PDB file of C-alpha atoms in Angstrom:
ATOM      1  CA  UNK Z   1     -26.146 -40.673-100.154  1.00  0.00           C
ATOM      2  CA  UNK Z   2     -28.755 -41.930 -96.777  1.00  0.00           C
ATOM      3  CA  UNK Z   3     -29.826 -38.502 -95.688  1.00  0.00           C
ATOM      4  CA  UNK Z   4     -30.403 -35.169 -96.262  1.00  0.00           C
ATOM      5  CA  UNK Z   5     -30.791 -33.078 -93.192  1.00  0.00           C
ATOM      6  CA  UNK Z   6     -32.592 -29.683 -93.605  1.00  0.00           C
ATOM      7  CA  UNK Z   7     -32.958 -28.603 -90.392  1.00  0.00           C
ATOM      8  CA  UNK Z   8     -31.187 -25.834 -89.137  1.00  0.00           C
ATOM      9  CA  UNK Z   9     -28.735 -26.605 -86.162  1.00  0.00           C
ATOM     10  CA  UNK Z  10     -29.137 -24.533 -82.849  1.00  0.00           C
ATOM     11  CA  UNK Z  11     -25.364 -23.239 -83.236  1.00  0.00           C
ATOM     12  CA  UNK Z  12     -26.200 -21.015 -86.246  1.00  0.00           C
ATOM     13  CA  UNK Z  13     -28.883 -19.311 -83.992  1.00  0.00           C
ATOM     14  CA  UNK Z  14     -28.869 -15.758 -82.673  1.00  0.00           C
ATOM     15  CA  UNK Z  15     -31.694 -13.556 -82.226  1.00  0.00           C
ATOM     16  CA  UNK Z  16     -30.434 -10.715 -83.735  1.00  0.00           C
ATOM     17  CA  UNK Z  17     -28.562 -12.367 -86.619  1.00  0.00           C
ATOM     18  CA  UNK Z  18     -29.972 -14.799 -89.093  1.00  0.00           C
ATOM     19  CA  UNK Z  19     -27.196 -16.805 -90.772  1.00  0.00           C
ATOM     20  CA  UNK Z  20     -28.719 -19.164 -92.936  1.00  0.00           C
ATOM     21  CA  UNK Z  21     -30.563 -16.311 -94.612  1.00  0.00           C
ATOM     22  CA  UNK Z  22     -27.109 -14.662 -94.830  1.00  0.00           C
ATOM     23  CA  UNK Z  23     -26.001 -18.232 -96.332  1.00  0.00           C
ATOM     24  CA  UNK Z  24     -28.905 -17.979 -99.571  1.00  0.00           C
ATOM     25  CA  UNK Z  25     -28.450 -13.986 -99.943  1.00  0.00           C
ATOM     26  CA  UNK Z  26     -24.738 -14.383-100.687  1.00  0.00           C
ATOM     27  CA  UNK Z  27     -25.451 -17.714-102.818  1.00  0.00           C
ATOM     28  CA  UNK Z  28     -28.113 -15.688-104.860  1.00  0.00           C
ATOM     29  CA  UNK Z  29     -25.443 -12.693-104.744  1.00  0.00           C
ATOM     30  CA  UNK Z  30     -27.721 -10.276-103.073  1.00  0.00           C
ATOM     31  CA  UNK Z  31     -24.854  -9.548-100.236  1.00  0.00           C
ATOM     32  CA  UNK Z  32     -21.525  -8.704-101.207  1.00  0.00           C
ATOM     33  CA  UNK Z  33     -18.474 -10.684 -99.567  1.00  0.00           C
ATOM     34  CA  UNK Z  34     -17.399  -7.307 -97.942  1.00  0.00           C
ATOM     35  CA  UNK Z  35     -21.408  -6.817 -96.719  1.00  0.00           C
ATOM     36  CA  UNK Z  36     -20.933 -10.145 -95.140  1.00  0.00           C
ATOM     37  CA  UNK Z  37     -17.393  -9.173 -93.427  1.00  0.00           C
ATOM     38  CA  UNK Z  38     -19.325  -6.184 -91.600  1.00  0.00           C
ATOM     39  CA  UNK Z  39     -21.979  -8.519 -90.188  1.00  0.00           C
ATOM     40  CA  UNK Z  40     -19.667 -10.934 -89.076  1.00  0.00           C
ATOM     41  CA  UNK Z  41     -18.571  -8.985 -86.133  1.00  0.00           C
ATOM     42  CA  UNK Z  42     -21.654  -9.526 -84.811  1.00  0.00           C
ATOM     43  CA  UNK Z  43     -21.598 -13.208 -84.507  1.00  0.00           C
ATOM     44  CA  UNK Z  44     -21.334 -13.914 -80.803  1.00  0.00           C
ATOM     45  CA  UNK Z  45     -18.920 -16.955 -80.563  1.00  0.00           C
ATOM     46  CA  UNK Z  46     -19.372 -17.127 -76.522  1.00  0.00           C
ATOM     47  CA  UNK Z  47     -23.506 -18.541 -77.064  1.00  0.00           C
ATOM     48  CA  UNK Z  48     -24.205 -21.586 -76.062  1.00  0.00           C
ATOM     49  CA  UNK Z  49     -26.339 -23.876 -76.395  1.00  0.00           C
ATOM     50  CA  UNK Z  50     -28.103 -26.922 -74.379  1.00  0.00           C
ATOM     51  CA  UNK Z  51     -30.571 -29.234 -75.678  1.00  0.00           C
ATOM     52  CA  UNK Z  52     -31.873 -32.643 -73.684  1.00  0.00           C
ATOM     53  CA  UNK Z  53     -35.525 -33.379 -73.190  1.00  0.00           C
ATOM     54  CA  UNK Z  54     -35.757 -29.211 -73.611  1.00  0.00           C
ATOM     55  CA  UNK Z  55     -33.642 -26.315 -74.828  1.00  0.00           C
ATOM     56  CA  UNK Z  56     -31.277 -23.877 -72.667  1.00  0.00           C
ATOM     57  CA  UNK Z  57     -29.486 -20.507 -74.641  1.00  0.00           C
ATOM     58  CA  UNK Z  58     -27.119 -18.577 -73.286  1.00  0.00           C
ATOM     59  CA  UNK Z  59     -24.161 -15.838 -73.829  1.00  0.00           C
ATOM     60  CA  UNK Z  60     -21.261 -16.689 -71.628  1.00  0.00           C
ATOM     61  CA  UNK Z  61     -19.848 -13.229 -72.381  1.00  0.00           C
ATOM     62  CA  UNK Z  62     -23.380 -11.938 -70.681  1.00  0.00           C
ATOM     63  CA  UNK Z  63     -22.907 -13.233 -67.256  1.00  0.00           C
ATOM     64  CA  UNK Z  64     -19.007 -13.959 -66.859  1.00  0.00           C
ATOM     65  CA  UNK Z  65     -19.690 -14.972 -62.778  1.00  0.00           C
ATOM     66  CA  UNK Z  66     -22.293 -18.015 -63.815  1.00  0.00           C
ATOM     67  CA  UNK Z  67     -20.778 -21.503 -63.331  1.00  0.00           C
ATOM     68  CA  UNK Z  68     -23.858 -23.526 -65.568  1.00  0.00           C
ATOM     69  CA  UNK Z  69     -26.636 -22.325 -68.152  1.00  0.00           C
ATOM     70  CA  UNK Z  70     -29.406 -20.769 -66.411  1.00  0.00           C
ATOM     71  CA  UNK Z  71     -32.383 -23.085 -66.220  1.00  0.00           C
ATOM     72  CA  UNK Z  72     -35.405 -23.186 -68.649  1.00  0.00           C
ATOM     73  CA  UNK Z  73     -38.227 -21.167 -67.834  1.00  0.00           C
ATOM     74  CA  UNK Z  74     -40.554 -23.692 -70.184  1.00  0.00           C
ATOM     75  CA  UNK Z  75     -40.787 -26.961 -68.176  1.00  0.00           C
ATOM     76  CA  UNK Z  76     -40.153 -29.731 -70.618  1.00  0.00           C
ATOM     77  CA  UNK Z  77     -43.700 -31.549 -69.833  1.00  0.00           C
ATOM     78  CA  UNK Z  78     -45.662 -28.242 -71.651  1.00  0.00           C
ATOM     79  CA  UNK Z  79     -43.492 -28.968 -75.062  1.00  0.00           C
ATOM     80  CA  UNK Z  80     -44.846 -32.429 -75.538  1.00  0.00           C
TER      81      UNK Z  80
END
């Protein structure tokens, strides 16, 4: 083994779902496989997700018309 990664990637995120805690509660059996089916119609499979110099998120199935990710509200100079 080189490497072990811990950190998170930005596909697994969605504010309103938080799937590597879903990940330990099942491996510690404190969520039932059927508990898990329920939640995972709630996992958006239209987000996406940009990252360069600075991080984009969006929900295709939230604005069908737009052509390219919407454009960061943070400019990437204030996250250095």
């Amino acid at each position: 083994m080189i490497e072990i990664n811990p950190r998170i990637s930005t596909i697994v995120y969605q504010e309103d779902l938080n799937l590597p805690y879903l990940g330990v509660k099942s491996a510690l059996g404190e969520i039932t496989p059927e508990e898990l089916g329920l939640l995972g119609a709630r996992v958006r499979p239209t987000r996406r997700a940009l990252r360069y110099f600075d991080q984009v998120e969006w929900d295709e199935s939230s604005a069908a018309d737009m052509q390219t990710p919407p454009r960061s509200r943070i400019p990437s100079s204030s996250l250095e």
